[in-house]
XYZ file of C-alpha atoms in Angstrom:
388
model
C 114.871 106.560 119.823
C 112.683 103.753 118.950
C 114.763 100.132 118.870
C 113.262 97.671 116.698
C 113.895 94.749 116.781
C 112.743 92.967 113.303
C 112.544 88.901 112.328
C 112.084 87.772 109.253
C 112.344 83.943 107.728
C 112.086 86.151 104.081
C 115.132 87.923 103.704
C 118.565 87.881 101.367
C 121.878 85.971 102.017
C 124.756 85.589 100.380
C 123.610 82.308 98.479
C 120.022 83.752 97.535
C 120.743 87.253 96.997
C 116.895 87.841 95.507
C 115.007 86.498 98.256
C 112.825 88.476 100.245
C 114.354 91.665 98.713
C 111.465 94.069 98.983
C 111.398 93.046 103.213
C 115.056 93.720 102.454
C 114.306 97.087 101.345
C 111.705 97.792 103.970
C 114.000 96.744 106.616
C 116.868 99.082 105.475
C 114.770 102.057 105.280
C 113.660 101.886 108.447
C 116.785 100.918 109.808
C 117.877 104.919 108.044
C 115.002 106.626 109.985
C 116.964 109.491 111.962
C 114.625 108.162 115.291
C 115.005 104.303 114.960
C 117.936 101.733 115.990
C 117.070 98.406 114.148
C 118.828 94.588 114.377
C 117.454 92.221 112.558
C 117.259 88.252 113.412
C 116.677 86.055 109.725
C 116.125 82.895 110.974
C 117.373 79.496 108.389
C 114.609 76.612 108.599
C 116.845 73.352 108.112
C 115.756 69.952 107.955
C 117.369 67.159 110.054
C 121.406 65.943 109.289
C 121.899 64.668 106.704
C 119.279 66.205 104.483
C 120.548 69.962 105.851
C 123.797 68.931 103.841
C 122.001 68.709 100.705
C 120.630 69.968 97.552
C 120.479 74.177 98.205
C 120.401 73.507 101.832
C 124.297 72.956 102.012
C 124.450 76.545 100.938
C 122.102 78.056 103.355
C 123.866 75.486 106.347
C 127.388 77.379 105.797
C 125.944 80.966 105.961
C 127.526 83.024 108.910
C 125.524 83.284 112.000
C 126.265 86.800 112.413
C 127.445 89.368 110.145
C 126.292 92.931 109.186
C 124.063 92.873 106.035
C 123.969 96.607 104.245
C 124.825 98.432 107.321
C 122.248 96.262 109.411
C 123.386 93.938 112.004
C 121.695 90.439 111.386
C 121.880 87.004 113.374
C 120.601 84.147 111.216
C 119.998 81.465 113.640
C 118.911 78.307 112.160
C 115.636 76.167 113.497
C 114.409 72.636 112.931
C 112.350 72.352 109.311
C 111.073 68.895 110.050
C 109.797 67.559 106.676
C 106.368 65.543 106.395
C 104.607 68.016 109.185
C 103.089 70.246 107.076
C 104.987 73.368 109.037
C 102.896 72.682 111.967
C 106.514 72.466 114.139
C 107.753 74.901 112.400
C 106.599 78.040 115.014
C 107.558 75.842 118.230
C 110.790 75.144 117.018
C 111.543 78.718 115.707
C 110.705 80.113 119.426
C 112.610 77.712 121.308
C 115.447 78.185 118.901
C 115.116 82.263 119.204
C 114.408 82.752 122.844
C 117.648 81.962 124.205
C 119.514 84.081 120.974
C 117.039 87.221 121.745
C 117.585 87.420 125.543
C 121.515 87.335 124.629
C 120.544 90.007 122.152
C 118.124 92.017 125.033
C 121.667 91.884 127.270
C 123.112 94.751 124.829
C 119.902 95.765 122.525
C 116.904 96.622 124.981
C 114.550 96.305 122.172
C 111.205 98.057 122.422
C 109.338 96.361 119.859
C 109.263 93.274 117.796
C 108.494 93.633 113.879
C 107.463 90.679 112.481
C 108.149 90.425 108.516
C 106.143 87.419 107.675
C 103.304 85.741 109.085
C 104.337 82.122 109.590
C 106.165 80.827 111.296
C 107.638 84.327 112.280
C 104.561 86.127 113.569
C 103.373 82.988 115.697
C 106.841 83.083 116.681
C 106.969 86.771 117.263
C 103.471 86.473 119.083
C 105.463 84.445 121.887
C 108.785 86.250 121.895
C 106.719 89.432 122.565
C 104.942 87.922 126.028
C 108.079 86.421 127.076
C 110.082 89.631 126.750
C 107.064 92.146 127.379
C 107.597 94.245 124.313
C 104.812 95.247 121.743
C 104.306 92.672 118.649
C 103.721 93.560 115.335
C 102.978 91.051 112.557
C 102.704 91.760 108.500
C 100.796 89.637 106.145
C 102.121 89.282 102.637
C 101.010 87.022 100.293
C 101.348 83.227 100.902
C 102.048 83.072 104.570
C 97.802 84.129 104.557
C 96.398 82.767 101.713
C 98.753 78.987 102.515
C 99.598 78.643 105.829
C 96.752 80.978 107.047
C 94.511 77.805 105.632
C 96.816 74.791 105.510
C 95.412 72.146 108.051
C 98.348 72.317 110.749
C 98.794 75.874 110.614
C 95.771 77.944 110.118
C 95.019 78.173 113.838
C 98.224 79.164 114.768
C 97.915 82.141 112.362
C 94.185 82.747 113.806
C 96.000 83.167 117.111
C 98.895 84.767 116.286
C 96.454 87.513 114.472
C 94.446 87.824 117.538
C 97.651 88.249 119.925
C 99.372 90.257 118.503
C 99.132 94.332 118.963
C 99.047 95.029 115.679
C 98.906 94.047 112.211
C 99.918 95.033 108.905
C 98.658 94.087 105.260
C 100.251 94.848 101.893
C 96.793 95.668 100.445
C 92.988 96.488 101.405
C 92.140 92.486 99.840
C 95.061 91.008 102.162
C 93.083 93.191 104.965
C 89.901 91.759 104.203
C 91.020 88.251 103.957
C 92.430 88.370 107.331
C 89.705 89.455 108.596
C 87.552 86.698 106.834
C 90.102 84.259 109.085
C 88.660 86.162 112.227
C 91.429 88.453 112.683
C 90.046 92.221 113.971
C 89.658 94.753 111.552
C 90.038 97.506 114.008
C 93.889 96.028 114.095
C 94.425 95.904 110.625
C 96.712 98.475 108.922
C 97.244 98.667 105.044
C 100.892 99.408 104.846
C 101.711 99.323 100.811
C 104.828 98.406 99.307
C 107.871 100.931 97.973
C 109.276 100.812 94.360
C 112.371 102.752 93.515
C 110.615 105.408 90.938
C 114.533 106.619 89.476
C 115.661 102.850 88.903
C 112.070 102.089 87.449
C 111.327 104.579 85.281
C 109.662 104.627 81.424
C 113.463 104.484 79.138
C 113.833 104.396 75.122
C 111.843 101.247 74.612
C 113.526 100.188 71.223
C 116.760 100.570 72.752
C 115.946 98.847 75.790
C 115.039 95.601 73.523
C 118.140 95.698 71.489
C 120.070 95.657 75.133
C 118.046 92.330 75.401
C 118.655 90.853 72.201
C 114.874 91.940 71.058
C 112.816 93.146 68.391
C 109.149 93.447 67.851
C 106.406 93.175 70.595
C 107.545 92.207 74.261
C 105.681 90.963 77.337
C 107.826 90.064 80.238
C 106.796 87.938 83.379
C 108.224 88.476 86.544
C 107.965 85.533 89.110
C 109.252 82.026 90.743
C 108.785 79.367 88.615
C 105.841 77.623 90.843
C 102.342 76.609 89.818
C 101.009 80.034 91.771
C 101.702 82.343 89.569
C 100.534 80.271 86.318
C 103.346 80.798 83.482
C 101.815 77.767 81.737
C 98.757 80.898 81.194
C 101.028 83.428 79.683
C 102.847 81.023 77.193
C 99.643 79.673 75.989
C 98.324 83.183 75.411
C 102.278 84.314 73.600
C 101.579 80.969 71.308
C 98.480 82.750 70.375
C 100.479 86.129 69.127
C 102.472 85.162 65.914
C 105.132 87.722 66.392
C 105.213 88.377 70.141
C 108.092 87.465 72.228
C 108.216 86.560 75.744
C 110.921 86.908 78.516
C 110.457 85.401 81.917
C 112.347 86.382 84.653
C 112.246 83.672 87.471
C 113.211 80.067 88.535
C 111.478 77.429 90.258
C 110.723 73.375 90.398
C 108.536 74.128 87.294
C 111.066 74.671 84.933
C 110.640 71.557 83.476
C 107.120 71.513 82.618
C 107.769 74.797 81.120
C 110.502 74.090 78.871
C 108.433 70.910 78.056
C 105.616 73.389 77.071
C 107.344 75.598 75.189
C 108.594 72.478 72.839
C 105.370 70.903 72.343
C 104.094 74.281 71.110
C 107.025 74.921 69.031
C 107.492 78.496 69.962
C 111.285 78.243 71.289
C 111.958 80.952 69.326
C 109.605 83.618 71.120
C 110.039 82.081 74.503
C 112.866 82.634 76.561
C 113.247 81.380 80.368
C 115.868 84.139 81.668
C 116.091 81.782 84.910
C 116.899 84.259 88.657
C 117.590 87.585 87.399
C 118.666 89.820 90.029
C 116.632 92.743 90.813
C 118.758 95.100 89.483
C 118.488 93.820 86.079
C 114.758 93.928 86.376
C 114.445 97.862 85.307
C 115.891 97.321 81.861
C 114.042 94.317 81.154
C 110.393 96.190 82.232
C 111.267 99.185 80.314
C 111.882 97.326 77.680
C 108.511 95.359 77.816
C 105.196 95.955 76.079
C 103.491 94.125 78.764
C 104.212 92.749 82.069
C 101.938 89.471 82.206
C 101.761 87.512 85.188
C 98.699 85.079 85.947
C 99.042 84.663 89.472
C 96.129 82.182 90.849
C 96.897 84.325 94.399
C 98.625 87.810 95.225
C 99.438 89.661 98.327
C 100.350 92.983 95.906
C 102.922 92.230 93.969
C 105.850 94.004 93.540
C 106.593 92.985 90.101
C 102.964 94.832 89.028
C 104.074 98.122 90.752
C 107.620 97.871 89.287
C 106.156 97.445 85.675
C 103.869 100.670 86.288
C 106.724 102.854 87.139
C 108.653 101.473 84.043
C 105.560 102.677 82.256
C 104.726 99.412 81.409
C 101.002 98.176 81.593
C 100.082 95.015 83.370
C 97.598 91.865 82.531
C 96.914 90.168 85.548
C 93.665 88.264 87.297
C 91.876 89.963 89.472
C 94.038 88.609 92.516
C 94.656 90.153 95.850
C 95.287 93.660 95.345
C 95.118 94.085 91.919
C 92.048 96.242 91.851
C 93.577 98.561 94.426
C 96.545 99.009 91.469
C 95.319 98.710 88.179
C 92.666 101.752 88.646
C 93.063 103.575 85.175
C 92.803 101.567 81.628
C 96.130 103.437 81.012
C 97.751 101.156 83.404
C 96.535 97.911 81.789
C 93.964 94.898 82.370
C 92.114 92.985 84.945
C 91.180 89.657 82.660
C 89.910 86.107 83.842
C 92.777 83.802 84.317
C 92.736 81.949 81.097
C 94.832 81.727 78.015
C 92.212 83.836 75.686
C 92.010 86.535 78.061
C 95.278 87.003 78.387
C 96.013 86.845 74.933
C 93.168 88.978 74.258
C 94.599 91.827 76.214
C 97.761 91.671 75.553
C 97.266 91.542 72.268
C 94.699 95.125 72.686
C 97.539 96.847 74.760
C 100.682 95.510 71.760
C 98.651 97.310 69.398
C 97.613 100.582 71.091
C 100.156 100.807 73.333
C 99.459 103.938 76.628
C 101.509 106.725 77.062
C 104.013 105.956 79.325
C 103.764 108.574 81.758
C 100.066 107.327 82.237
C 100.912 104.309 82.966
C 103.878 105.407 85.511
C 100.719 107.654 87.002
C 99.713 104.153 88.568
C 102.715 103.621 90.875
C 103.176 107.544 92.250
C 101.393 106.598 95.647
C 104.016 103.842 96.100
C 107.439 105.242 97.528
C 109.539 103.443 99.806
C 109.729 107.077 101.923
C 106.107 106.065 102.420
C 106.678 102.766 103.289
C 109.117 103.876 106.400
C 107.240 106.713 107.297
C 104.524 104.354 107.835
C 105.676 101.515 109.242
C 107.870 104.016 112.095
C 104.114 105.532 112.546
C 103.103 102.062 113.280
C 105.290 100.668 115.502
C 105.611 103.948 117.462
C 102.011 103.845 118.211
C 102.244 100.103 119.764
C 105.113 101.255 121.663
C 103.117 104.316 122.617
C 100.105 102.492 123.852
């Protein structure tokens, strides 16, 4: 039996039920593997009293500190987010915090591994949880936590470390791999470990009637993504202004909701542009179904789930050619790769609106990505360090 023990700063709770769902996911299928006995430790980054008793942090203050989650036991301890550092405290504070709560945890869980979800703070963290406790350390890059933090001033060379520590390392695609490695992590220690997608929830359905469930008629493009200046919604509307007759839906909420809104008025296209705000991820099916398009202008990309949820809906994507897009988007069927601009988005969509793929072609894009996979996988991976 192979215990796991897995931390991750990216996971749901009670008062942000969409957060980190697809490490969610991940974490619960290998937490079914018939060989594996998993507890999980979600750390809460708070800032100092009284700011912790603020805004959306009075929320996350009053969460339980233990509880089972979906059949998974979880402690979410919480650690010092002091503001103004630029997260450089952020990995001291999380160890200190965990390495009293994990040899507690060690007492009744002799964990043989530690699983990593995120790469900062958790995998610097991880990195010297893993020494103290002489277990096996695995670390897995996603998105952000490289392309920010892996470059940010106060951080970077705690990532550089952590990567070179650490017994092994994960990436969501073959670009995250190679951008890692461009940091002067080791290839050798690299292993692409691609996301899951739920193929009978996101499946190709009767597109008309999946619009009039939404309220819609007429073309569709949907966008799927926090409202943050990363994943460039300003782009998308631009490009929708530029289609007399196509609507767009997008699913997300953020501190640029403003600006948006403030967009949308000045072009005077209220009508064909609706923020859904947070949708949760099980309304996301019925909305990508029902979708033309899924457009999302993303300036930087790990591999987005959103693109691989859109390709089993049967839905083709316009994105830039960001992260692992290339490793995805491999067929014309399954949509375009276009320069992150207004035209070019609007140029594409505006080719796939009017000779729209089969379906099943497009779904053809997202067979290699099964959360089966994903588990197999990552219980391959983590065996092996334990093995060694």
């Amino acid at each position: 039996m192979l215990r796991v023990l897995t931390l991750s700063s990216l996971f749901p709770d009670a008062s942000r039920p969409n957060f980190g769902v697809f490490v969610e996911r991940q974490t619960l299928g290998l937490a079914g593997h018939p060989q594996v006995e998993l507890k999980l430790v979600a750390p809460i980054g708070l800032p100092p009293f009284p700011l912790s008793r603020l805004g959306h942090y009075a929320a996350l203050a009053t969460l339980p500190r233990h509880e089972v989650w979906k059949g998974v036991e979880v402690w979410r301890p919480r650690f010092a987010n002091v503001p103004g550092t630029g997260g450089r405290l952020h990995a001291a504070m999380l160890t200190a915090r965990l390495t009293p709560l994990l040899r507690a945890i060690r007492r009744e869980f002799a964990f043989d591994v530690i699983d990593a979800s995120f790469f900062f703070p958790d995998g610097v963290a991880a990195v010297a949880l893993g020494r103290a406790f002489g277990v096996p350390v695995s670390i897995k890059a996603r998105g952000a936590d490289i392309h920010h933090w892996g470059r940010a001033p106060g951080t970077a060379a705690q990532v550089l470390r952590a990567g070179q520590a650490a017994d092994g390392l994960l990436a969501v695609a073959g670009s995250m791999r190679d951008d890692m490695v461009a940091l002067g992590m080791e290839a050798a220690k690299i292993r692409v470990h691609r996301t899951g997608v739920d193929l009978d929830r996101f499946a190709p359905r009767d597109r008309a009637a999946a619009k009039a469930a939404l309220g819609a008629a007429g073309p569709l493009v949907a966008s799927v993504g926090a409202l943050i200046p990363r994943k460039g919604h300003e782009i998308v509307i631009d490009a929708v202004a530029a289609l007399p007759g196509v609507r767009l839906m997008i699913a997300g909420e953020g501190p640029e909701r403003p600006r948006l809104v403030a967009q949308i008025a000045r072009l005077g296209v209220g009508d064909r542009v609706m923020l859904l705000g947070s949708v949760a991820h099980g309304e996301l099916p019925g909305l990508l179904a029902a979708a033309d398009v899924m457009a999302l202008a993303s300036s930087s990309e790990g591999l987005a789930n959103a693109w691989v949820e859109a390709l089993a809906s049967g839905t083709p994507v316009v994105i830039p050619d960001a992260g692992g897009a290339r490793e995805l988007v491999t067929a014309p069927e399954h949509g375009r790769i276009v320069a992150r601009t207004a035209a070019a988005f609007a140029e594409a969509i505006g080719a796939l609106v009017a000779a729209p793929p089969p379906p099943d072609a497009v779904r053809a894009g997202a067979a290699g990505f099964t959360w089966e996979a994903n588990r197999d996988a990552l219980y391959a991976h983590l065996a092996g360090l334990v093995g060694r």
